[in-house]
Amino acid sequence: MFRNKKGKFQSKKSYLRQFKAQESKRNLNDHHYVEDPIKEDHCYDSISNSAHKSILYLDHENCVGATCTIDPTKDDGWRTGRRVVELQSLAQQMYCVTCDSQLHLGDIERERRIEVSFDSGWQKRGIGWNYNSSTGHGSMIGKETGKVLQFSLRSKACHICALYQSKNHTVPAHECTKNWDGSSKGMEPDMAISMAKDLKEAGCPINVIHGDNDSTTTSRLQAVFPSIEKKDDANHTKKSITSKLYKLSQKHKSLKQPNVISYIGRCFMYAIKESQSKNPDRLKSSLDVIVPHLYGDHSLCAKESVNWCSFLKNPSQARYRSLPGGKPLTCLSLQTDLISIVQNLKDRATSLVNLGSTQANENFNFIVSTKAPKQKSFGSSKSLKGRLAASVLQKNEGHGYLTKVNKSVGLSPGEFTMTMATKIAAKRKAQKSKQASLHGKRGRLMKKIKKGKKETTNEVHEGVTYSTAVELDQADNQLTTEIPQRLTLPTTPTYVIFDIETTGLGRTSDILQISADNLNIYIQPRCSISEQVSIVTGIRFDWDTKKMFVKGKEVNSKPVQEALLDFVDYVKRIPKPILVGHNACNFDIPVLTNRLREFKLLGELSTHVLGFVDTLKISKRIFKKCDVSNYKQENLVKKLTTYNYCAHDAKEDVQALKVLFTEKLEKEVKDEDLFHIGFHQVKSKYDKLLKEKCLSSAAVTSLARNGVTPFHLKLAYERNFGLKVLLKDLKLNLTHKYMDLLISFLQKEE
């Protein structure tokens, strides 16, 4: 028996009959050919040459469309017995009967003033000094329409030619894909000239072209078409400015601090953007404002009435958020270099007051990369042209292009294809609307800033991880030493309750007993047990027989090193636990770490535990003293729980603390309650800083809690002035006074 779609049982024979009927219906919907062609705005046919040529584009006021039909005399053998895959065959033959342009669907109208953006892409990744792709493509996109008006492809290879030539055979007649013998870099200007000629022959000469300054395309284009006007790309202009600033950062350390270069770059772009479509002299005046603004002189800001200077709105409270210490720049040599950048931009003022954009071309190149990935080679076959043509269709008509093409050539559009195209188009429309909104733009900006801050913070913590010839230039391992990250509680922390009993009340005492959740070890002392401890704990040790007694009963005991090894092994079996003890910060942890350091086991424990939590500190924070009278563990357990136990036995203390912690304290633990296992050793290294009053006691505690030593602070200061970044990541806000004192101290320390 089988279940149908409604969940009901039916016989095998009935099920197969229904299944075959559904398959037959599906094949009819998706695979049959339509006898009567469906009329569209633009129908496509395999016409290679037409007497009438024109370029059409979208206009919102006057819609001029054309209805065409398929020429029945043309060869349509390509569609016999198979579906079209990415329009490989169709895209190479289809031309609009009306406009004789490849792959232009939709309502398109004649341009009065053709303004296009141009950019090219390659099918092989290249770097600044090495571009050797065997194929390249270029596109010209209308400014008003946002549609591809013309595209071109250059290829230096043909797999059919290569195959026959490798065998020394005569190459047969075929459609050769090779159409370029020059360098890869020479493809871009050649494609631009070729497309401009095609558009001119079609009766639509280009008046304005938007492009970058990465090649000599414009110069070569203007040599053929002197009347073409060039507009520089705004994004490439910004990149050229920031690249100059990054080069300057190699000799000016102040530029290496986070957000400095991006802020200076924004200042330049503010001046350029507010001068768009204005007189070049206005831009020159705006550019002259930048360097004085960065160095604290805002008189020109007021004179030129710039709207991006916050000091004009509130001079008393305004600060440089992105400059070091919130203060203006002071380096005179950097000032000279910045003035030279300003002068260079002033020389180009005429072109900078009217910038264009090639973002549409960048988007088109991305679409091409999805259909012709760079990690695969399509350049020597006809496949690349089909994929490029399909990209043009998707750019011009969206994801529903395949349905329209199928209709235009007399194929069924396909029910599933139409459904998926509608879903994708709706999703893309919603995304585009969100991206264009103020909320979307602000969200992207904040996400970018957050990502940049996180990346900078990680680089400060990690040190040098990747750089040119870093292994050869590395003088020592200081730059690769990692700075501890800020301690935070994991989403699901694992706690290990522990307690110890000692020979005395001092931090240098020997451990007599150490207990955890499922661990209890008695330890043979190496010094005498104080009488007070013996009375309270009931632990005594016979030095003659080397036997230990607890309340008169003999217990098994171990040497201290063996006991500590057992404790470390127990902790290692638990993934990154947090040790929990009452008054652990002031007693248990110092005693334990002293003994672990003595036997060189502290490092082993530190790598396997996340830190420790002191329940005494948590209790003082959440319970008022008038409610509990005192904060001793025995009293808290009695007041807050119903658990009864015998105090001053490590094993019993652990069980009682586990009840108290689970019922009353666990939910109250915060990040600030988590301490590094070596807290006291780290804190002792700040004695000199405390003595010279370079840091407050609270700041030292916060740093030591995260395991950050003065050596780590110095490393952060040397790593592109990352001290401020490190302190901010540790959520430690120092006043300007303490910050200046700390920097002075670190500069003096060797």
XYZ file of C-alpha atoms in Angstrom:
750
model
C 0.000 0.000 0.000
C 1.146 3.577 -0.689
C 0.183 6.959 0.712
C -0.888 9.715 -1.651
C -0.305 13.450 -1.101
C -3.380 13.649 1.162
C -2.006 10.888 3.380
C -4.576 8.289 2.383
C -3.653 4.709 1.499
C -4.134 3.487 -2.066
C -3.144 0.443 -4.076
C 0.131 0.186 -5.973
C -1.681 0.100 -9.331
C -3.718 3.203 -8.501
C -0.651 4.996 -7.185
C 1.398 4.318 -10.348
C -1.468 5.395 -12.596
C -1.806 8.694 -10.700
C 1.974 9.185 -10.707
C 2.202 8.717 -14.509
C -0.638 11.169 -15.038
C 1.111 13.794 -12.903
C 4.406 13.244 -14.777
C 2.651 13.592 -18.114
C 1.040 16.851 -16.998
C 4.382 18.171 -15.673
C 6.146 17.373 -18.947
C 3.383 19.074 -20.884
C 3.702 22.242 -18.804
C 7.479 22.467 -18.856
C 8.644 20.953 -22.125
C 6.137 21.460 -24.930
C 6.758 24.071 -27.599
C 4.209 26.764 -28.249
C 2.957 26.853 -31.815
C 1.791 30.465 -31.773
C 4.534 32.795 -30.622
C 3.599 35.060 -27.731
C 3.900 38.716 -28.493
C 6.201 40.770 -26.252
C 7.600 44.295 -26.168
C 10.779 43.022 -27.806
C 10.983 39.658 -29.483
C 14.319 38.245 -30.470
C 15.466 36.663 -33.647
C 18.729 35.463 -35.153
C 19.320 38.528 -37.299
C 22.989 39.359 -37.582
C 22.620 42.581 -39.561
C 19.774 45.025 -39.862
C 19.345 48.115 -41.921
C 17.790 49.963 -39.032
C 19.833 50.182 -35.849
C 18.879 52.059 -32.700
C 19.573 51.965 -28.991
C 16.512 52.147 -26.787
C 16.155 52.816 -23.082
C 13.532 53.257 -20.397
C 11.701 56.549 -20.000
C 8.948 57.036 -17.414
C 6.981 59.612 -19.390
C 6.816 58.322 -22.971
C 6.662 54.559 -23.422
C 7.635 53.451 -26.898
C 7.484 49.690 -27.411
C 7.757 47.365 -30.368
C 6.008 44.098 -31.077
C 8.009 41.619 -33.131
C 7.551 38.047 -34.236
C 9.931 35.173 -34.790
C 11.139 34.868 -38.338
C 10.041 31.329 -39.403
C 12.832 31.145 -41.984
C 15.528 31.217 -39.340
C 17.169 28.038 -38.159
C 15.612 26.773 -34.924
C 17.266 23.374 -34.834
C 18.972 24.275 -31.581
C 15.693 23.827 -29.672
C 14.807 20.393 -31.031
C 14.630 17.782 -28.283
C 16.318 19.741 -25.486
C 15.855 22.663 -23.143
C 17.861 25.871 -23.223
C 20.593 25.892 -20.572
C 21.703 29.439 -19.610
C 20.798 30.604 -23.152
C 24.144 29.395 -24.502
C 22.914 28.885 -28.087
C 20.039 31.344 -27.974
C 22.066 34.240 -26.557
C 24.587 34.117 -29.389
C 21.891 34.443 -32.088
C 19.100 36.541 -30.585
C 18.711 40.132 -31.682
C 15.712 42.401 -31.412
C 14.101 42.784 -34.852
C 13.348 46.435 -34.110
C 16.569 47.673 -32.495
C 19.020 44.979 -33.641
C 20.573 44.969 -30.145
C 21.498 41.854 -28.239
C 19.399 40.847 -25.277
C 17.472 44.040 -24.559
C 14.021 43.223 -23.194
C 11.322 45.479 -21.804
C 10.037 48.956 -22.694
C 13.002 50.998 -23.849
C 13.134 54.466 -25.352
C 15.489 56.661 -27.292
C 18.110 58.692 -25.352
C 18.384 62.388 -25.927
C 21.809 62.643 -24.251
C 23.602 59.314 -23.854
C 25.399 59.138 -20.512
C 26.880 55.743 -19.671
C 29.127 54.137 -17.095
C 31.874 51.818 -18.270
C 33.908 49.159 -16.508
C 35.448 45.829 -17.355
C 36.103 42.545 -15.611
C 38.335 39.537 -16.054
C 37.726 35.826 -15.622
C 40.989 35.382 -13.734
C 41.955 37.007 -10.482
C 44.755 39.559 -10.796
C 46.886 41.655 -8.479
C 48.331 45.131 -8.865
C 51.349 44.092 -10.920
C 50.062 40.951 -12.620
C 47.043 40.873 -14.917
C 47.251 37.989 -17.370
C 43.684 36.778 -17.824
C 42.991 35.213 -21.206
C 39.487 36.707 -21.310
C 37.834 39.962 -20.351
C 34.423 41.563 -20.701
C 33.220 45.151 -20.680
C 29.824 46.780 -20.271
C 28.260 50.177 -20.900
C 25.233 50.885 -18.731
C 22.863 53.818 -19.183
C 22.776 56.265 -16.308
C 19.019 56.844 -16.530
C 17.924 53.297 -17.348
C 20.388 51.290 -15.298
C 20.354 48.782 -18.177
C 23.204 47.352 -20.204
C 23.213 49.251 -23.513
C 26.177 47.387 -24.949
C 28.658 44.739 -23.879
C 31.757 43.187 -25.366
C 34.018 40.180 -24.867
C 37.705 39.623 -25.614
C 39.351 36.209 -25.625
C 42.910 35.117 -26.369
C 42.122 31.413 -26.633
C 40.021 28.914 -28.575
C 39.983 25.294 -27.449
C 39.180 23.975 -30.945
C 42.143 25.794 -32.483
C 44.384 24.686 -29.632
C 43.301 21.051 -30.006
C 44.029 20.786 -33.725
C 47.228 22.828 -33.530
C 48.575 20.592 -30.770
C 48.189 17.624 -33.137
C 49.617 19.540 -36.121
C 46.304 19.141 -37.953
C 44.521 21.664 -40.137
C 42.022 23.639 -38.110
C 38.532 23.097 -39.592
C 36.046 25.867 -40.171
C 34.356 26.746 -36.897
C 33.093 29.657 -34.839
C 36.388 30.702 -33.278
C 36.224 32.337 -29.866
C 39.648 33.967 -30.146
C 39.372 37.655 -31.024
C 42.331 39.248 -29.204
C 46.124 38.941 -29.501
C 47.213 41.866 -27.333
C 47.909 42.080 -23.602
C 45.227 41.505 -20.997
C 45.449 45.121 -19.854
C 44.875 46.301 -23.424
C 41.452 44.639 -23.577
C 39.690 47.369 -21.600
C 40.358 50.395 -23.852
C 39.781 48.306 -26.986
C 36.372 47.134 -25.748
C 35.393 50.695 -24.807
C 36.254 52.016 -28.279
C 34.490 49.095 -29.960
C 31.275 49.578 -27.972
C 31.331 53.347 -28.512
C 31.596 52.778 -32.270
C 28.707 50.301 -32.224
C 26.513 52.772 -30.361
C 27.434 55.569 -32.759
C 26.619 53.388 -35.773
C 23.263 52.642 -34.160
C 22.567 56.381 -34.069
C 23.293 56.880 -30.362
C 26.726 58.457 -29.901
C 28.007 58.660 -26.320
C 28.163 62.127 -24.814
C 29.348 61.364 -21.257
C 31.145 58.337 -19.829
C 31.691 57.464 -16.158
C 34.863 55.527 -15.437
C 37.775 54.998 -13.099
C 41.348 56.172 -13.597
C 42.927 52.717 -13.503
C 43.639 52.599 -17.244
C 44.133 54.817 -20.300
C 40.648 54.016 -21.549
C 39.414 57.607 -21.503
C 42.491 59.002 -23.232
C 42.276 56.430 -26.029
C 38.509 56.877 -26.287
C 38.778 60.669 -26.568
C 41.392 60.264 -29.292
C 38.699 58.614 -31.423
C 35.703 60.562 -30.054
C 36.987 64.018 -28.985
C 33.537 65.218 -27.875
C 33.130 62.577 -25.141
C 33.119 64.020 -21.629
C 34.661 62.005 -18.760
C 33.320 61.772 -15.191
C 35.534 60.189 -12.543
C 34.073 57.460 -10.374
C 33.393 58.659 -6.814
C 34.339 55.359 -5.168
C 37.629 55.107 -7.040
C 38.386 58.706 -6.084
C 37.911 57.835 -2.415
C 40.070 54.704 -2.796
C 42.895 56.702 -4.369
C 42.855 59.137 -1.432
C 42.870 56.411 1.227
C 45.612 54.472 -0.601
C 47.835 57.558 -0.392
C 47.080 57.833 3.321
C 47.977 54.166 3.874
C 51.311 54.765 2.168
C 51.917 57.727 4.479
C 51.148 55.529 7.500
C 54.449 53.715 6.907
C 56.339 56.792 8.104
C 53.670 58.450 10.285
C 52.620 56.222 13.200
C 49.687 58.430 14.132
C 47.913 57.274 10.957
C 48.126 53.654 12.107
C 45.734 54.208 14.968
C 42.188 52.901 14.419
C 39.762 55.030 12.383
C 42.279 57.831 11.708
C 42.723 57.118 7.985
C 39.012 56.511 7.471
C 38.205 59.810 9.219
C 40.663 61.838 7.133
C 39.328 60.148 3.992
C 35.776 61.104 5.005
C 36.856 64.736 5.456
C 38.179 64.813 1.898
C 34.996 63.238 0.547
C 32.812 65.635 2.576
C 34.552 68.550 0.864
C 34.220 66.938 -2.576
C 30.581 65.868 -2.176
C 29.324 69.270 -0.993
C 30.999 70.917 -4.010
C 29.311 68.747 -6.645
C 27.875 70.650 -9.634
C 29.496 73.838 -8.371
C 32.379 76.033 -9.441
C 35.860 74.390 -9.149
C 36.962 77.357 -7.053
C 34.370 76.347 -4.467
C 35.940 72.883 -4.268
C 39.421 74.363 -3.907
C 38.234 76.486 -0.986
C 36.603 73.441 0.644
C 39.788 71.398 0.261
C 41.844 74.161 1.899
C 39.706 73.754 5.028
C 40.658 70.098 5.663
C 44.246 70.274 6.963
C 43.633 73.223 9.368
C 40.505 71.398 10.591
C 42.535 68.275 11.383
C 45.099 70.376 13.264
C 42.571 72.244 15.423
C 42.113 75.463 13.416
C 38.433 75.935 12.575
C 38.516 79.543 11.389
C 38.341 78.468 7.739
C 35.488 76.064 8.590
C 33.442 79.040 9.768
C 34.548 81.214 6.862
C 33.537 78.644 4.231
C 30.420 77.593 6.204
C 31.105 73.890 5.851
C 28.301 71.719 7.214
C 30.444 68.731 8.255
C 32.496 70.420 11.004
C 30.948 69.604 14.403
C 33.050 72.301 16.112
C 30.931 75.010 14.488
C 27.782 73.637 16.129
C 29.160 73.140 19.650
C 32.767 74.369 20.042
C 32.966 73.716 23.805
C 31.961 70.033 23.752
C 33.031 68.904 20.283
C 35.870 66.347 20.129
C 37.692 64.418 17.445
C 36.123 61.005 17.978
C 38.407 59.285 15.478
C 41.713 61.019 16.206
C 44.135 59.875 18.957
C 42.925 60.929 22.385
C 40.142 63.019 20.855
C 42.718 65.726 20.124
C 43.843 67.357 16.841
C 46.896 66.127 14.970
C 50.256 67.671 15.853
C 52.854 66.075 13.533
C 54.296 68.795 11.271
C 55.799 66.405 8.720
C 52.410 64.714 8.323
C 50.853 68.143 7.854
C 53.201 68.802 4.924
C 52.284 65.480 3.295
C 48.546 66.126 3.739
C 48.923 69.550 2.119
C 50.546 67.884 -0.904
C 47.509 65.567 -1.230
C 45.217 68.607 -1.051
C 47.231 70.340 -3.764
C 47.007 67.274 -5.992
C 43.208 67.240 -5.621
C 42.998 70.985 -6.272
C 44.806 70.450 -9.572
C 42.020 68.023 -10.511
C 39.226 70.257 -9.218
C 37.580 70.622 -12.616
C 36.974 66.863 -12.877
C 36.141 66.370 -9.201
C 33.192 68.800 -9.116
C 31.171 66.481 -11.337
C 31.747 62.875 -10.289
C 30.020 59.825 -11.713
C 29.532 56.244 -10.586
C 30.339 52.777 -11.936
C 28.444 50.885 -9.241
C 26.022 49.488 -11.832
C 28.962 47.964 -13.708
C 30.366 46.487 -10.510
C 26.992 44.882 -9.893
C 26.969 43.510 -13.439
C 30.467 42.063 -12.936
C 29.197 40.314 -9.820
C 26.331 38.760 -11.799
C 28.844 37.550 -14.385
C 30.971 36.009 -11.629
C 27.977 33.958 -10.450
C 27.425 32.521 -13.915
C 31.109 32.263 -14.893
C 33.061 31.719 -11.623
C 36.704 32.748 -11.731
C 37.877 29.407 -10.389
C 36.637 27.737 -13.572
C 37.759 28.362 -17.147
C 35.167 29.139 -19.815
C 37.222 31.525 -21.942
C 38.288 29.150 -24.698
C 34.742 27.993 -25.502
C 31.487 29.572 -26.646
C 30.073 28.957 -23.177
C 31.468 32.231 -21.819
C 29.605 34.369 -24.347
C 26.352 32.621 -23.480
C 26.939 33.134 -19.770
C 27.819 36.770 -20.344
C 24.668 37.235 -22.420
C 22.555 35.608 -19.711
C 24.092 38.050 -17.217
C 22.986 40.953 -19.414
C 19.459 39.569 -19.448
C 19.400 39.214 -15.681
C 20.745 42.749 -15.224
C 18.198 44.253 -17.618
C 15.120 42.177 -16.806
C 15.750 40.597 -13.418
C 15.415 36.918 -12.599
C 12.303 36.555 -14.757
C 14.294 36.928 -17.971
C 14.217 33.213 -18.821
C 10.419 33.171 -18.847
C 10.293 36.125 -21.245
C 12.893 34.628 -23.553
C 11.019 31.321 -23.656
C 7.826 33.123 -24.601
C 9.601 35.192 -27.253
C 10.901 32.105 -29.084
C 7.683 30.119 -28.810
C 8.557 27.970 -25.798
C 6.409 27.345 -22.765
C 7.574 29.684 -19.984
C 7.449 26.787 -17.474
C 5.274 26.855 -14.364
C 8.113 26.171 -11.934
C 10.389 28.715 -13.642
C 7.735 31.423 -13.375
C 7.062 30.646 -9.705
C 10.742 30.776 -8.748
C 11.334 33.944 -10.788
C 8.403 35.668 -9.054
C 9.701 34.696 -5.601
C 13.241 35.832 -6.350
C 12.023 39.114 -7.885
C 9.850 39.868 -4.835
C 12.714 39.070 -2.473
C 15.136 41.224 -4.460
C 12.642 44.106 -4.562
C 12.248 44.003 -0.780
C 16.023 43.865 -0.306
C 16.565 46.778 -2.675
C 13.926 48.853 -0.908
C 15.497 48.122 2.466
C 19.010 48.887 1.225
C 17.900 52.230 -0.210
C 16.176 53.340 3.011
C 17.871 55.496 5.622
C 17.518 52.692 8.158
C 19.198 50.236 5.784
C 22.094 52.571 5.007
C 22.624 53.333 8.668
C 22.489 49.639 9.503
C 25.153 48.816 6.904
C 27.348 51.630 8.167
C 27.046 50.536 11.790
C 27.714 46.924 10.820
C 30.817 48.003 8.929
C 32.056 50.115 11.851
C 31.403 47.286 14.316
C 33.215 44.792 12.118
C 36.171 47.158 11.711
C 36.445 47.741 15.457
C 36.340 44.015 16.153
C 39.020 43.352 13.541
C 41.260 46.080 14.991
C 40.770 44.735 18.519
C 41.670 41.203 17.442
C 44.810 42.451 15.679
C 45.931 44.215 18.859
C 45.380 41.052 20.913
C 46.956 38.664 18.400
C 49.960 40.694 17.294
C 51.558 40.186 13.879
C 49.928 37.200 12.187
C 50.315 38.023 8.486
C 52.649 40.422 6.710
C 55.060 40.434 3.800
C 58.235 38.498 4.751
C 57.217 38.684 8.420
C 59.266 35.603 9.305
C 62.400 37.263 7.914
C 61.864 40.644 9.546
C 60.801 39.324 12.947
C 63.571 40.258 15.408
C 61.956 38.633 18.450
C 58.697 37.056 19.528
C 57.296 40.120 21.296
C 55.159 41.207 18.353
C 53.633 37.717 18.097
C 52.834 37.426 21.812
C 49.076 37.310 22.280
C 47.377 39.627 24.761
C 44.633 37.911 26.831
C 41.075 38.521 25.705
C 38.490 40.051 28.045
C 37.030 37.384 30.329
C 33.341 36.802 29.727
C 30.952 34.121 30.871
C 30.090 31.548 28.193
C 26.458 30.969 27.212
C 26.327 27.741 29.242
C 29.112 27.934 31.835
C 30.411 24.846 33.634
C 31.160 25.369 37.322
C 33.396 23.275 39.590
C 32.864 23.914 43.322
C 36.053 23.445 45.334
C 37.468 24.067 48.825
C 40.733 23.514 50.685
C 41.875 23.114 54.299
C 45.358 24.342 55.213
C 47.971 24.104 57.980
C 47.493 27.777 58.874
C 45.741 31.018 58.004
C 48.501 32.451 55.804
C 48.703 32.288 52.006
C 51.980 30.372 52.214
C 50.443 27.537 54.268
C 50.506 23.922 53.117
C 47.297 22.273 51.888
C 45.859 19.511 54.089
C 42.704 18.695 52.140
C 41.413 19.603 48.684
C 37.887 18.761 47.551
C 35.754 19.331 44.466
C 32.391 18.028 43.281
C 33.501 14.384 42.979
C 36.983 14.643 44.435
C 38.335 14.509 47.980
C 42.072 14.199 48.709
C 43.936 14.437 52.023
C 47.501 15.734 51.691
C 50.524 15.037 53.852
C 51.774 18.333 55.301
C 55.402 19.436 55.108
C 55.163 21.709 58.134
C 53.456 21.503 61.482
C 49.687 22.008 61.725
C 48.689 24.878 64.001
C 46.752 23.871 67.093
C 43.883 26.180 66.164
C 43.502 24.458 62.759
C 43.539 21.023 64.347
C 40.798 22.033 66.781
C 38.588 23.516 64.038
C 39.089 20.850 61.345
C 39.924 17.814 63.485
C 42.916 17.024 61.235
C 46.110 15.728 62.880
C 49.250 14.191 61.418
C 51.575 11.635 63.086
C 55.093 12.508 61.947
C 56.539 9.207 63.206
C 54.146 6.899 61.321
C 53.370 9.371 58.491
C 49.651 8.775 59.023
C 46.813 11.318 58.972
C 43.807 11.300 61.288
C 40.504 13.193 60.932
C 38.521 13.415 64.149
C 40.432 10.397 65.433
C 39.935 8.208 62.356
C 42.805 7.332 60.062
C 42.436 8.469 56.414
C 44.516 7.842 53.306
C 46.779 10.748 52.393
C 49.105 11.627 49.519
C 52.206 13.767 48.996
C 51.347 17.291 47.909
C 52.689 16.952 44.347
C 50.729 13.777 43.689
C 47.567 15.356 45.111
C 47.959 18.472 42.944
C 48.447 16.305 39.845
C 45.226 14.468 40.651
C 43.400 17.790 41.027
C 44.723 19.090 37.684
C 43.793 15.816 35.955
C 40.289 16.048 37.404
C 39.835 19.595 36.098
C 41.235 18.698 32.656
C 38.427 16.217 32.091
C 35.883 19.064 32.235
C 35.753 21.454 29.219
C 36.857 24.946 30.323
C 35.340 24.940 33.817
C 35.035 27.899 36.173
C 36.287 27.245 39.720
C 33.884 28.393 42.452
C 34.872 28.931 46.088
C 33.814 30.995 49.090
C 36.429 33.658 49.885
C 38.432 32.056 47.089
C 39.886 35.358 45.876
C 41.533 36.221 49.185
C 42.546 32.759 50.437
C 41.828 29.529 48.512
C 43.136 30.656 45.092
C 46.345 32.332 46.418
C 47.226 29.237 48.469
C 46.411 26.866 45.608
C 48.333 28.859 42.960
C 51.377 29.191 45.257
C 51.605 25.412 45.584
C 50.905 24.858 41.859
C 53.656 27.324 40.929
C 56.050 25.551 43.282
C 55.632 22.315 41.321
C 55.343 24.096 37.931
C 51.705 23.088 37.452
C 50.095 26.553 37.373
C 50.503 26.920 33.610
C 48.902 23.515 33.071
C 45.872 24.460 35.167
C 45.583 27.920 33.549
C 45.200 26.441 30.073
C 42.289 24.241 31.161
C 40.204 26.584 33.342
C 38.407 29.743 32.282
C 38.917 31.426 35.650
C 37.388 31.473 39.125
C 34.378 33.012 40.877
C 34.253 34.098 44.517
C 30.825 33.542 46.096
C 31.743 35.882 48.974
C 31.953 38.855 46.582
C 28.676 37.891 44.890
C 26.920 37.509 48.263
C 28.060 40.969 49.381
C 26.683 42.443 46.162
C 23.208 40.890 46.253
C 22.457 40.463 50.005
C 22.243 43.287 52.497
C 24.209 42.726 55.676
C 21.190 43.528 57.820
C 19.398 40.560 56.232
C 22.149 37.964 56.745
C 24.129 39.444 59.704
C 27.457 38.200 58.234
C 28.773 36.645 55.037
C 30.402 33.487 56.358
C 29.518 30.424 54.334
C 28.084 28.537 57.318
C 25.785 31.459 58.160
C 24.647 32.024 54.552
C 23.782 28.341 54.105
C 21.815 28.390 57.353
C 19.976 31.647 56.534
C 19.239 31.076 52.860
C 18.834 27.293 52.521
C 17.519 24.320 54.488
C 20.771 22.358 54.154
C 22.503 21.236 57.383
C 26.168 20.276 57.440
C 29.346 20.106 59.494
C 31.524 23.099 58.620
C 35.338 23.206 58.250
C 35.516 19.953 56.342
C 36.413 20.586 52.696
C 34.154 17.834 51.395
C 31.161 19.003 53.460
C 31.884 22.649 52.618
C 31.803 21.828 48.888
C 28.417 20.100 49.142
C 26.939 22.967 51.168
C 28.354 25.632 48.843
C 26.975 23.746 45.844
C 23.465 23.990 47.324
C 23.881 27.688 48.149
C 25.382 28.531 44.748
C 22.816 26.574 42.730
C 19.788 27.910 44.572
C 20.739 31.529 45.292
C 23.870 32.719 43.490
C 24.344 31.079 40.089
C 21.828 33.271 38.267
C 23.460 36.408 39.713
C 26.957 35.739 38.331
C 28.184 38.464 35.933
C 31.233 38.899 33.727
C 32.745 41.159 36.388
C 32.681 38.257 38.881
C 34.988 36.121 36.730
C 38.700 36.377 37.628
C 41.814 35.103 35.883
C 43.407 32.173 37.711
C 46.666 34.139 38.070
C 44.929 37.283 39.345
C 47.186 37.893 42.354
C 50.455 37.309 40.504
C 49.367 39.691 37.732
C 48.208 42.319 40.208
C 51.558 42.285 42.008
C 53.261 43.378 38.765
C 51.430 46.721 38.918
C 53.075 47.780 42.191
C 55.378 50.246 40.428
C 52.515 51.778 38.457
C 50.476 52.151 41.646
C 53.425 53.670 43.465
C 53.877 56.305 40.756
C 50.083 56.840 40.657
C 49.853 56.099 36.947
C 46.796 53.907 37.515
C 44.081 53.727 40.141
C 43.616 50.646 42.317
C 40.282 49.907 40.627
C 41.896 50.049 37.179
C 44.667 47.677 38.261
C 42.092 45.230 39.639
C 40.165 45.325 36.370
C 43.313 44.687 34.315
C 44.549 41.887 36.579
C 41.099 40.276 36.603
C 41.528 39.707 32.849
C 45.146 38.551 33.178
C 46.590 41.657 31.457
C 50.069 42.575 32.716
C 52.043 45.845 32.236
C 54.025 43.995 29.559
C 50.792 43.428 27.649
C 49.956 47.147 27.919
C 53.323 48.017 26.408
C 52.786 45.538 23.570
C 49.379 47.072 22.842
C 50.915 50.556 22.784
C 53.559 49.411 20.292
C 51.004 47.672 18.031
C 49.860 50.703 16.036
C 49.032 52.546 19.261
C 46.475 49.923 20.235
C 46.500 50.808 23.956
C 43.240 52.733 23.704
C 41.672 49.873 21.734
C 42.754 47.335 24.365
C 41.439 49.396 27.293
C 38.141 49.964 25.508
C 37.817 46.228 24.834
C 38.422 45.590 28.552
C 35.689 48.174 29.308
C 38.164 50.304 31.211
C 37.705 54.057 30.753
C 40.698 56.051 31.930
C 40.650 59.817 32.358
C 42.945 61.891 30.155
C 45.210 62.402 33.148
C 45.691 58.693 33.829
C 46.017 57.937 30.106
C 48.815 60.479 29.668
C 50.607 59.197 32.794
C 50.301 55.580 31.619
C 51.663 56.371 28.145
C 54.575 58.296 29.658
C 55.371 55.356 31.932
C 55.267 52.854 29.061
C 57.507 55.048 26.923
C 60.137 55.120 29.688
C 59.992 51.386 30.351
C 62.294 49.189 28.293
